[in-house]
Short mmCIF file of C-alpha atoms in Angstrom, two decimals:
data_model
loop_
_atom_site.label_atom_id
_atom_site.label_comp_id
_atom_site.label_asym_id
_atom_site.label_seq_id
_atom_site.Cartn_x
_atom_site.Cartn_y
_atom_site.Cartn_z
CA UNK A 254 14.23 -72.09 -39.78
CA UNK A 255 15.38 -70.32 -36.62
CA UNK A 256 13.58 -67.07 -35.85
CA UNK A 257 15.69 -63.99 -36.15
CA UNK A 258 15.55 -61.15 -33.64
CA UNK A 259 14.06 -57.86 -34.75
CA UNK A 260 16.68 -55.25 -35.57
CA UNK A 261 17.21 -52.72 -32.77
CA UNK A 262 15.44 -49.39 -33.14
CA UNK A 263 17.57 -46.47 -34.30
CA UNK A 264 18.89 -44.43 -31.35
CA UNK A 265 16.85 -41.35 -32.32
CA UNK A 266 13.61 -43.33 -32.53
CA UNK A 267 14.33 -45.06 -29.21
CA UNK A 268 14.97 -41.72 -27.52
CA UNK A 269 11.74 -40.29 -28.92
CA UNK A 270 9.76 -43.30 -27.67
CA UNK A 271 11.28 -43.00 -24.20
CA UNK A 272 10.53 -39.27 -24.07
CA UNK A 273 6.91 -39.86 -25.07
CA UNK A 274 6.51 -42.50 -22.34
CA UNK A 275 8.05 -40.34 -19.59
CA UNK A 276 5.64 -38.15 -17.58
CA UNK A 277 5.66 -34.42 -18.26
CA UNK A 278 8.23 -32.66 -16.08
CA UNK A 279 5.98 -29.65 -15.77
CA UNK A 280 2.95 -31.38 -14.25
CA UNK A 281 4.19 -34.88 -13.38
CA UNK A 282 1.74 -36.46 -15.81
CA UNK A 283 -1.39 -34.89 -14.32
CA UNK A 284 -1.95 -32.34 -17.09
CA UNK A 285 -2.36 -29.51 -14.59
CA UNK A 286 -0.14 -27.12 -12.64
CA UNK A 287 -0.96 -24.82 -9.68
CA UNK A 288 -2.56 -21.51 -10.69
CA UNK A 289 -0.02 -18.72 -10.09
CA UNK A 290 -2.37 -15.73 -9.53
CA UNK A 291 -4.12 -17.49 -6.61
CA UNK A 292 -1.15 -19.67 -5.54
CA UNK A 293 -3.23 -22.80 -6.11
CA UNK A 294 -5.95 -21.88 -3.58
CA UNK A 295 -8.74 -21.05 -6.04
CA UNK A 296 -9.30 -17.68 -4.33
CA UNK A 297 -7.45 -14.42 -4.74
CA UNK A 298 -6.00 -12.67 -1.70
CA UNK A 299 -8.26 -10.02 -0.11
CA UNK A 300 -6.55 -7.41 -2.26
CA UNK A 301 -7.18 -9.30 -5.48
CA UNK A 302 -3.99 -9.38 -7.52
CA UNK A 303 -2.31 -7.06 -4.97
CA UNK A 304 -0.58 -9.04 -2.21
CA UNK A 305 -0.02 -6.08 0.14
CA UNK A 306 -1.89 -3.10 1.56
CA UNK A 307 -1.10 0.13 -0.23
CA UNK A 308 0.75 2.59 1.99
CA UNK A 309 1.72 5.82 0.24
CA UNK A 310 3.82 7.97 2.57
CA UNK A 311 2.80 11.09 0.65
CA UNK A 312 -0.92 10.63 1.36
CA UNK A 313 -1.05 8.24 4.32
CA UNK A 314 -2.06 10.88 6.90
CA UNK A 315 -5.85 10.81 7.28
CA UNK A 316 -6.27 7.17 6.21
CA UNK A 317 -8.05 4.66 8.45
CA UNK A 318 -6.76 1.26 9.60
CA UNK A 319 -7.86 -1.83 11.50
CA UNK A 320 -5.37 -3.73 13.66
CA UNK A 321 -5.85 -7.50 13.55
CA UNK A 322 -4.53 -7.68 17.11
CA UNK A 323 -5.54 -5.26 19.83
CA UNK A 324 -2.99 -2.48 19.85
CA UNK A 325 -2.87 -0.42 23.04
CA UNK A 326 -6.31 -1.90 23.71
CA UNK A 327 -7.86 -0.74 20.43
CA UNK A 328 -8.37 -1.95 16.86
CA UNK A 329 -9.54 1.08 14.84
CA UNK A 330 -6.96 3.78 14.12
CA UNK A 331 -6.41 6.88 12.00
CA UNK A 332 -3.03 7.89 10.59
CA UNK A 333 -2.13 11.30 12.07
CA UNK A 334 1.58 11.55 11.34
CA UNK A 335 4.45 10.11 9.37
CA UNK A 336 8.21 9.79 9.51
CA UNK A 337 9.72 8.86 6.12
CA UNK A 338 12.80 6.70 5.89
CA UNK A 339 16.13 8.50 5.86
CA UNK A 340 18.86 5.95 5.32
CA UNK A 341 21.54 8.60 4.96
CA UNK A 342 20.95 9.57 8.61
CA UNK A 343 20.57 6.05 9.99
CA UNK A 344 16.76 5.74 9.71
CA UNK A 345 16.20 2.69 7.51
CA UNK A 346 12.40 2.39 7.59
CA UNK A 347 9.38 4.64 7.30
CA UNK A 348 7.01 4.95 10.25
CA UNK A 349 3.35 5.99 10.47
CA UNK A 350 1.80 7.46 13.61
CA UNK A 351 -1.66 6.08 14.38
CA UNK A 352 -4.22 7.38 16.87
CA UNK A 353 -7.03 5.24 18.28
CA UNK A 354 -10.33 6.54 16.94
CA UNK A 355 -12.11 6.16 20.28
CA UNK A 356 -9.28 7.63 22.38
CA UNK A 357 -7.17 10.18 20.55
CA UNK A 358 -4.65 10.23 23.40
CA UNK A 359 -3.62 6.69 22.50
CA UNK A 360 -1.04 6.85 19.71
CA UNK A 361 1.47 4.36 18.33
CA UNK A 362 4.22 4.48 15.71
CA UNK A 363 4.01 1.52 13.29
CA UNK A 364 6.52 0.63 10.54
CA UNK A 365 4.97 1.19 7.10
CA UNK A 366 6.31 -2.24 6.12
CA UNK A 367 4.20 -3.83 8.88
CA UNK A 368 1.08 -1.94 7.79
CA UNK A 369 1.45 -3.39 4.30
CA UNK A 370 1.07 -6.92 5.72
CA UNK A 371 -2.54 -7.99 5.14
CA UNK A 372 -2.29 -10.55 7.94
CA UNK A 373 -1.58 -7.79 10.49
CA UNK A 374 -3.57 -4.78 9.26
CA UNK A 375 -6.58 -4.01 7.07
CA UNK A 376 -7.03 -0.70 5.29
CA UNK A 377 -10.18 1.08 6.47
CA UNK A 378 -12.28 0.47 9.57
CA UNK A 379 -13.40 -3.15 9.30
CA UNK A 380 -16.42 -4.50 11.17
CA UNK A 381 -16.35 -7.90 12.93
CA UNK A 382 -18.31 -9.65 10.21
CA UNK A 383 -15.84 -8.49 7.55
CA UNK A 384 -12.99 -10.52 9.07
CA UNK A 385 -12.35 -14.09 10.20
CA UNK A 386 -11.41 -14.59 13.85
CA UNK A 387 -9.19 -16.95 15.80
CA UNK A 388 -8.91 -17.33 19.57
CA UNK A 389 -10.94 -16.12 22.55
CA UNK A 390 -12.21 -12.55 22.48
CA UNK A 391 -12.25 -12.51 26.32
CA UNK A 392 -8.50 -13.04 26.70
CA UNK A 393 -6.31 -9.97 27.42
CA UNK A 394 -5.09 -9.80 23.85
CA UNK A 395 -8.50 -10.61 22.41
CA UNK A 396 -9.22 -12.69 19.34
CA UNK A 397 -6.90 -12.36 16.37
CA UNK A 398 -8.45 -11.25 13.08
CA UNK A 399 -7.57 -12.70 9.69
CA UNK A 400 -8.71 -11.41 6.27
CA UNK A 401 -11.48 -13.36 4.64
CA UNK A 402 -10.69 -15.23 1.46
CA UNK A 403 -10.84 -13.06 -1.63
CA UNK A 404 -12.95 -13.47 -4.74
CA UNK A 405 -12.85 -16.65 -6.80
CA UNK A 406 -9.84 -16.59 -9.11
CA UNK A 407 -10.96 -15.82 -12.67
CA UNK A 408 -7.93 -17.53 -14.20
CA UNK A 409 -8.58 -21.04 -12.80
CA UNK A 410 -12.27 -20.42 -11.94
CA UNK A 411 -11.70 -21.54 -8.37
CA UNK A 412 -10.08 -24.87 -9.25
CA UNK A 413 -6.65 -23.82 -8.03
CA UNK A 414 -5.02 -25.43 -11.07
CA UNK A 415 -4.62 -24.60 -14.75
CA UNK A 416 -3.76 -26.81 -17.75
CA UNK A 417 -0.06 -27.57 -18.03
CA UNK A 418 1.47 -25.17 -20.55
CA UNK A 419 4.72 -27.10 -21.02
CA UNK A 420 5.43 -27.79 -24.69
CA UNK A 421 4.63 -31.36 -25.68
CA UNK A 422 2.35 -32.13 -22.69
CA UNK A 423 -0.57 -33.99 -24.26
CA UNK A 424 -2.66 -34.09 -21.07
CA UNK A 425 -2.24 -30.34 -20.69
CA UNK A 426 -3.47 -29.77 -24.24
CA UNK A 427 -6.47 -32.00 -23.59
CA UNK A 428 -7.33 -29.92 -20.55
CA UNK A 429 -6.99 -26.70 -22.56
CA UNK A 430 -9.47 -27.96 -25.15
CA UNK A 431 -11.97 -29.22 -22.54
CA UNK A 432 -11.72 -25.96 -20.62
CA UNK A 433 -12.20 -23.94 -23.79
CA UNK A 434 -15.32 -25.97 -24.68
CA UNK A 435 -16.85 -25.39 -21.24
CA UNK A 436 -16.11 -21.64 -21.35
CA UNK A 437 -17.51 -21.26 -24.87
CA UNK A 438 -20.68 -23.19 -23.92
CA UNK A 439 -21.18 -20.96 -20.86
CA UNK A 440 -20.60 -17.82 -22.90
CA UNK A 441 -23.18 -18.93 -25.49
CA UNK A 442 -25.74 -19.63 -22.76
CA UNK A 443 -25.16 -16.27 -21.11
CA UNK A 444 -25.42 -14.39 -24.40
CA UNK A 445 -28.70 -16.17 -25.27
CA UNK A 446 -30.12 -15.26 -21.86
CA UNK A 447 -28.92 -11.66 -22.24
CA UNK A 448 -30.63 -11.41 -25.62
CA UNK A 449 -33.85 -12.99 -24.33
CA UNK A 450 -34.11 -10.57 -21.39
CA UNK A 451 -33.09 -7.45 -23.28
CA UNK A 452 -35.35 -4.49 -22.45
CA UNK A 453 -36.75 -6.03 -19.27
CA UNK A 454 -37.27 -3.69 -16.32
CA UNK A 455 -37.79 -6.46 -13.75
CA UNK A 456 -35.43 -5.94 -10.78
CA UNK A 457 -34.40 -9.61 -10.46
CA UNK A 458 -33.82 -9.88 -14.22
CA UNK A 459 -31.70 -6.72 -14.25
CA UNK A 460 -29.64 -8.11 -11.37
CA UNK A 461 -29.09 -11.40 -13.24
CA UNK A 462 -28.03 -9.46 -16.34
CA UNK A 463 -25.49 -7.48 -14.30
CA UNK A 464 -24.04 -10.69 -12.85
CA UNK A 465 -23.82 -12.30 -16.30
CA UNK A 466 -22.11 -9.22 -17.76
CA UNK A 467 -19.58 -9.30 -14.92
CA UNK A 468 -18.91 -13.02 -15.45
CA UNK A 469 -18.47 -12.54 -19.19
CA UNK A 470 -15.99 -9.77 -18.45
CA UNK A 471 -14.14 -12.02 -16.00
CA UNK A 472 -13.96 -14.79 -18.62
CA UNK A 473 -12.47 -12.33 -21.08
CA UNK A 474 -9.87 -11.24 -18.50
CA UNK A 475 -9.00 -14.86 -17.79
CA UNK A 476 -8.49 -15.53 -21.49
CA UNK A 477 -6.15 -12.53 -21.71
CA UNK A 478 -4.23 -13.79 -18.67
CA UNK A 479 -3.73 -17.20 -20.28
CA UNK A 480 -2.72 -15.81 -23.68
CA UNK A 481 -0.45 -13.11 -22.31
CA UNK A 482 -2.45 -9.98 -23.19
CA UNK A 483 -1.13 -7.79 -25.99
CA UNK A 484 -4.34 -6.02 -26.95
CA UNK A 485 -7.68 -7.41 -28.05
CA UNK A 486 -6.60 -8.28 -31.59
CA UNK A 487 -3.31 -9.78 -30.47
CA UNK A 488 -5.07 -11.78 -27.77
CA UNK A 489 -7.57 -13.23 -30.24
CA UNK A 490 -4.80 -14.16 -32.66
CA UNK A 491 -2.72 -15.79 -29.92
CA UNK A 492 -5.75 -17.66 -28.58
CA UNK A 493 -6.72 -18.92 -32.04
CA UNK A 494 -3.14 -19.98 -32.76
CA UNK A 495 -2.94 -21.81 -29.42
CA UNK A 496 -6.22 -23.60 -30.12
CA UNK A 497 -5.04 -24.67 -33.58
CA UNK A 498 -1.74 -25.87 -32.15
CA UNK A 499 -3.51 -27.84 -29.44
CA UNK A 500 -5.89 -29.52 -31.89
CA UNK A 501 -3.07 -30.35 -34.31
CA UNK A 502 -0.92 -31.82 -31.54
CA UNK A 503 -3.76 -34.00 -30.27
CA UNK A 504 -4.56 -35.21 -33.76
CA UNK A 505 -0.90 -36.08 -34.36
CA UNK A 506 -0.74 -37.91 -31.06
CA UNK A 507 -3.67 -40.09 -31.95
#
C-alpha cells in the first residue's frame, strides 16, 4: 500500500509554529535588552539619573564651577552675574558671568546651556583626583577633564542589560526568574547577617551594616523601576503578578 502524505497543518497552527521559531524582535533571541537608565554601560552618569548639570537662573549667582578645559587660563570659577534669555528682544539664550577664583579680574560670560553639559563643566570646585584626564597638562590648553563614571546602575546591577520585557519572549522570562532568584537569595543573606550583628558596636560591623542597608534599599528601588512604581502595595502586586505570569508562561512552553 502506497504511503500517504500527512495532511498539511492548518494555516493558524502553521503561523503559530513559525512565530514560535522566529527570534524575539525585542532582543534578537538573546533574552536581554540594553538597560535604559544607564544606556547599556552598567554605570549611571555622574549625576545619577540626571543627565545634565542643574543651572537655575534664579539662584545661579554664588555657585561654584569647574571648567573641564582651561578657560582664560583657569579652571575654578564662581558665578557673579547673570543675563536671562529675552527672546522678545532678540536674546535667545541665558548667559552666566563667571569669575576665576584665583584672579577676580578674569571674567567670562558662558551660555547656561553650555554649563549644563557635564562633559564641559562640573558643578562645584573639583580636585584633580575627582576627574579623569586626557592629553598633556603641559600643553598651552592643558589636559582636558572628563567626569568619572557614576555609581553602578541599580536597575541592571552593572550588567548593562536587563531581561527582555517583550510579551512572549521566553528567554526574557527565564532571565527574569533567574535574576529574581539571585536577588532574593542575596536579600535573605543580608537580612540574616543584619539580624546576627544587631546591637553590635564594632566600627567595622556597623560600617558593613550601613552598606548592606544601602544595598537592600537599592534593590528595592530597582524592583520599583522594573515594575513601574505605583506605591509599595501596587509595586508588590505588580511584581507578584509578573512573577506568576512568567512562571505560567515557562510552564506552558515546556
